[in-house]
Amino acid sequence: QVQLVESGGGLVQAGGSLRLSCAASGFTSNDYAIGWFRQAPGKEREGVSCISSSSVGINWYAGSVRGRFSVSRDKAKNTVYLQMNSLKPEDTAIYYCARVVSGRACERDWSTLEQYGTWGQGTQVTVSS
């Protein structure tokens, strides 16, 4: 069964850091591009970052998080991480990871939701001011 499970969310003060994990099962995560998304109350789900297979090596970041967030993989653990530094209250949201339907590379339209076929259940991140 193809599955993604996020963890690592929590409550943190502005300026703090969190590392989210996205554990994959039922498939080899490094064979696919994996995206991170977030959804704040009353807002649409938006792309945060995308990590390509290590053989491709292209990653993307939303402008709002570039320079603060970093995405990485641990192939041995079949897990993708999102390191979030210098957190701001506006980063508060439920964070999701998702696997593209097919393909190893994050394309220029990586934040289009329709490209992703498998989603995790989400993990809450709350940043207090």
PDB file of C-alpha atoms in Angstrom:
ATOM      1  CA  GLN A   1       0.000   0.000   0.000  1.00  0.00           C
ATOM      2  CA  VAL A   2       1.418   3.342  -1.068  1.00  0.00           C
ATOM      3  CA  GLN A   3       1.416   5.672   1.892  1.00  0.00           C
ATOM      4  CA  LEU A   4       2.956   8.903   3.171  1.00  0.00           C
ATOM      5  CA  VAL A   5       3.011   9.851   6.839  1.00  0.00           C
ATOM      6  CA  GLU A   6       4.053  13.292   8.048  1.00  0.00           C
ATOM      7  CA  SER A   7       5.376  14.056  11.508  1.00  0.00           C
ATOM      8  CA  GLY A   8       7.335  16.708  13.346  1.00  0.00           C
ATOM      9  CA  GLY A   9       4.802  19.497  13.544  1.00  0.00           C
ATOM     10  CA  GLY A  10       4.134  21.436  16.697  1.00  0.00           C
ATOM     11  CA  LEU A  11       4.005  24.814  18.388  1.00  0.00           C
ATOM     12  CA  VAL A  12       7.055  27.052  18.087  1.00  0.00           C
ATOM     13  CA  GLN A  13       7.815  30.707  18.702  1.00  0.00           C
ATOM     14  CA  ALA A  14       8.570  33.046  15.848  1.00  0.00           C
ATOM     15  CA  GLY A  15      12.191  32.733  14.836  1.00  0.00           C
ATOM     16  CA  GLY A  16      12.322  29.087  15.850  1.00  0.00           C
ATOM     17  CA  SER A  17      12.833  25.944  13.813  1.00  0.00           C
ATOM     18  CA  LEU A  18      11.073  22.675  13.110  1.00  0.00           C
ATOM     19  CA  ARG A  19      11.918  19.681  10.961  1.00  0.00           C
ATOM     20  CA  LEU A  20       9.058  17.863   9.326  1.00  0.00           C
ATOM     21  CA  SER A  21       9.390  14.260   8.190  1.00  0.00           C
ATOM     22  CA  CYS A  22       7.540  12.483   5.411  1.00  0.00           C
ATOM     23  CA  ALA A  23       7.920   8.718   5.735  1.00  0.00           C
ATOM     24  CA  ALA A  24       7.074   6.732   2.634  1.00  0.00           C
ATOM     25  CA  SER A  25       5.936   3.136   2.489  1.00  0.00           C
ATOM     26  CA  GLY A  26       4.877   0.847  -0.313  1.00  0.00           C
ATOM     27  CA  PHE A  27       7.247   2.497  -2.792  1.00  0.00           C
ATOM     28  CA  THR A  28      10.759   3.907  -3.066  1.00  0.00           C
ATOM     29  CA  SER A  29      10.437   7.624  -2.449  1.00  0.00           C
ATOM     30  CA  ASN A  30      13.625   8.423  -4.328  1.00  0.00           C
ATOM     31  CA  ASP A  31      11.980   7.162  -7.531  1.00  0.00           C
ATOM     32  CA  TYR A  32       9.558  10.086  -7.427  1.00  0.00           C
ATOM     33  CA  ALA A  33       9.420  13.817  -6.971  1.00  0.00           C
ATOM     34  CA  ILE A  34       7.928  14.657  -3.588  1.00  0.00           C
ATOM     35  CA  GLY A  35       6.198  17.930  -2.826  1.00  0.00           C
ATOM     36  CA  TRP A  36       5.500  19.766   0.399  1.00  0.00           C
ATOM     37  CA  PHE A  37       2.323  21.816   0.646  1.00  0.00           C
ATOM     38  CA  ARG A  38       0.556  23.742   3.355  1.00  0.00           C
ATOM     39  CA  GLN A  39      -2.939  24.953   4.002  1.00  0.00           C
ATOM     40  CA  ALA A  40      -3.844  27.683   6.447  1.00  0.00           C
ATOM     41  CA  PRO A  41      -7.403  28.134   7.734  1.00  0.00           C
ATOM     42  CA  GLY A  42      -9.599  29.715   5.095  1.00  0.00           C
ATOM     43  CA  LYS A  43      -6.890  29.566   2.446  1.00  0.00           C
ATOM     44  CA  GLU A  44      -6.126  27.328  -0.488  1.00  0.00           C
ATOM     45  CA  ARG A  45      -3.468  24.674  -0.317  1.00  0.00           C
ATOM     46  CA  GLU A  46      -0.185  26.067  -1.603  1.00  0.00           C
ATOM     47  CA  GLY A  47       3.107  24.581  -2.647  1.00  0.00           C
ATOM     48  CA  VAL A  48       6.038  25.028  -0.305  1.00  0.00           C
ATOM     49  CA  SER A  49       8.791  22.954  -1.866  1.00  0.00           C
ATOM     50  CA  CYS A  50       9.502  20.074  -4.192  1.00  0.00           C
ATOM     51  CA  ILE A  51      12.417  17.653  -4.160  1.00  0.00           C
ATOM     52  CA  SER A  52      13.388  15.643  -7.197  1.00  0.00           C
ATOM     53  CA  SER A  53      14.983  12.237  -7.198  1.00  0.00           C
ATOM     54  CA  SER A  54      18.617  12.429  -6.181  1.00  0.00           C
ATOM     55  CA  SER A  55      19.552  11.415  -9.741  1.00  0.00           C
ATOM     56  CA  VAL A  56      17.908  14.647 -10.966  1.00  0.00           C
ATOM     57  CA  GLY A  57      18.956  16.943  -8.149  1.00  0.00           C
ATOM     58  CA  ILE A  58      16.553  19.817  -8.832  1.00  0.00           C
ATOM     59  CA  ASN A  59      14.559  21.273  -5.985  1.00  0.00           C
ATOM     60  CA  TRP A  60      12.078  24.131  -5.915  1.00  0.00           C
ATOM     61  CA  TYR A  61      10.896  26.491  -3.214  1.00  0.00           C
ATOM     62  CA  ALA A  62       8.049  28.942  -2.944  1.00  0.00           C
ATOM     63  CA  GLY A  63       9.253  32.508  -2.784  1.00  0.00           C
ATOM     64  CA  SER A  64       7.802  32.954   0.683  1.00  0.00           C
ATOM     65  CA  VAL A  65      10.054  30.250   2.155  1.00  0.00           C
ATOM     66  CA  ARG A  66      13.172  30.418   0.003  1.00  0.00           C
ATOM     67  CA  GLY A  67      16.246  30.908   2.142  1.00  0.00           C
ATOM     68  CA  ARG A  68      14.449  29.738   5.282  1.00  0.00           C
ATOM     69  CA  PHE A  69      13.262  26.225   4.384  1.00  0.00           C
ATOM     70  CA  SER A  70      15.335  23.357   3.057  1.00  0.00           C
ATOM     71  CA  VAL A  71      14.204  20.009   1.661  1.00  0.00           C
ATOM     72  CA  SER A  72      16.250  16.812   1.765  1.00  0.00           C
ATOM     73  CA  ARG A  73      16.043  13.040   1.513  1.00  0.00           C
ATOM     74  CA  ASP A  74      17.320  10.079   3.487  1.00  0.00           C
ATOM     75  CA  LYS A  75      17.186   7.226   1.017  1.00  0.00           C
ATOM     76  CA  ALA A  76      18.021   4.612   3.638  1.00  0.00           C
ATOM     77  CA  LYS A  77      15.027   5.678   5.713  1.00  0.00           C
ATOM     78  CA  ASN A  78      12.800   6.252   2.664  1.00  0.00           C
ATOM     79  CA  THR A  79      11.991   9.625   4.168  1.00  0.00           C
ATOM     80  CA  VAL A  80      11.880  13.208   2.952  1.00  0.00           C
ATOM     81  CA  TYR A  81      12.469  16.122   5.317  1.00  0.00           C
ATOM     82  CA  LEU A  82      11.502  19.771   5.384  1.00  0.00           C
ATOM     83  CA  GLN A  83      13.772  21.838   7.600  1.00  0.00           C
ATOM     84  CA  MET A  84      12.043  25.068   8.538  1.00  0.00           C
ATOM     85  CA  ASN A  85      14.101  27.873  10.068  1.00  0.00           C
ATOM     86  CA  SER A  86      13.293  31.468  11.006  1.00  0.00           C
ATOM     87  CA  LEU A  87       9.641  30.570  11.270  1.00  0.00           C
ATOM     88  CA  LYS A  88       7.034  33.309  11.084  1.00  0.00           C
ATOM     89  CA  PRO A  89       3.421  33.407  12.277  1.00  0.00           C
ATOM     90  CA  GLU A  90       2.309  33.348   8.653  1.00  0.00           C
ATOM     91  CA  ASP A  91       3.902  29.911   8.304  1.00  0.00           C
ATOM     92  CA  THR A  92       1.148  28.530  10.526  1.00  0.00           C
ATOM     93  CA  ALA A  93      -0.716  25.838   8.594  1.00  0.00           C
ATOM     94  CA  ILE A  94      -1.236  22.136   8.147  1.00  0.00           C
ATOM     95  CA  TYR A  95       1.706  20.797   6.190  1.00  0.00           C
ATOM     96  CA  TYR A  96       1.321  17.920   3.755  1.00  0.00           C
ATOM     97  CA  CYS A  97       3.732  15.897   1.685  1.00  0.00           C
ATOM     98  CA  ALA A  98       2.642  14.365  -1.583  1.00  0.00           C
ATOM     99  CA  ARG A  99       4.014  12.103  -4.299  1.00  0.00           C
ATOM    100  CA  VAL A 100       3.710  12.951  -7.945  1.00  0.00           C
ATOM    101  CA  VAL A 101       1.688  10.526 -10.037  1.00  0.00           C
ATOM    102  CA  SER A 102       4.798   9.777 -12.048  1.00  0.00           C
ATOM    103  CA  GLY A 103       8.246  11.182 -12.670  1.00  0.00           C
ATOM    104  CA  ARG A 104      11.480  11.793 -10.861  1.00  0.00           C
ATOM    105  CA  ALA A 105      11.784  15.518 -11.509  1.00  0.00           C
ATOM    106  CA  CYS A 106      10.064  18.512 -10.035  1.00  0.00           C
ATOM    107  CA  GLU A 107       8.913  20.492 -13.048  1.00  0.00           C
ATOM    108  CA  ARG A 108       8.429  24.228 -13.259  1.00  0.00           C
ATOM    109  CA  ASP A 109       4.719  23.759 -12.453  1.00  0.00           C
ATOM    110  CA  TRP A 110       5.593  21.637  -9.418  1.00  0.00           C
ATOM    111  CA  SER A 111       3.030  23.366  -7.191  1.00  0.00           C
ATOM    112  CA  THR A 112       0.059  22.270  -9.281  1.00  0.00           C
ATOM    113  CA  LEU A 113      -1.962  20.000  -7.039  1.00  0.00           C
ATOM    114  CA  GLU A 114      -3.179  17.790  -9.874  1.00  0.00           C
ATOM    115  CA  GLN A 115       0.324  16.429 -10.403  1.00  0.00           C
ATOM    116  CA  TYR A 116       0.199  14.628  -7.087  1.00  0.00           C
ATOM    117  CA  GLY A 117      -1.632  11.376  -6.571  1.00  0.00           C
ATOM    118  CA  THR A 118      -0.736  10.348  -3.036  1.00  0.00           C
ATOM    119  CA  TRP A 119      -1.039  12.622  -0.019  1.00  0.00           C
ATOM    120  CA  GLY A 120      -0.222  12.275   3.632  1.00  0.00           C
ATOM    121  CA  GLN A 121      -2.633  13.147   6.409  1.00  0.00           C
ATOM    122  CA  GLY A 122      -0.849  16.373   7.317  1.00  0.00           C
ATOM    123  CA  THR A 123       0.893  17.732  10.406  1.00  0.00           C
ATOM    124  CA  GLN A 124      -0.002  20.974  12.160  1.00  0.00           C
ATOM    125  CA  VAL A 125       2.586  23.727  12.474  1.00  0.00           C
ATOM    126  CA  THR A 126       1.729  26.688  14.676  1.00  0.00           C
ATOM    127  CA  VAL A 127       4.064  29.659  15.006  1.00  0.00           C
ATOM    128  CA  SER A 128       3.334  32.079  17.814  1.00  0.00           C
ATOM    129  CA  SER A 129       4.333  35.724  17.703  1.00  0.00           C
TER     130      SER A 129
END
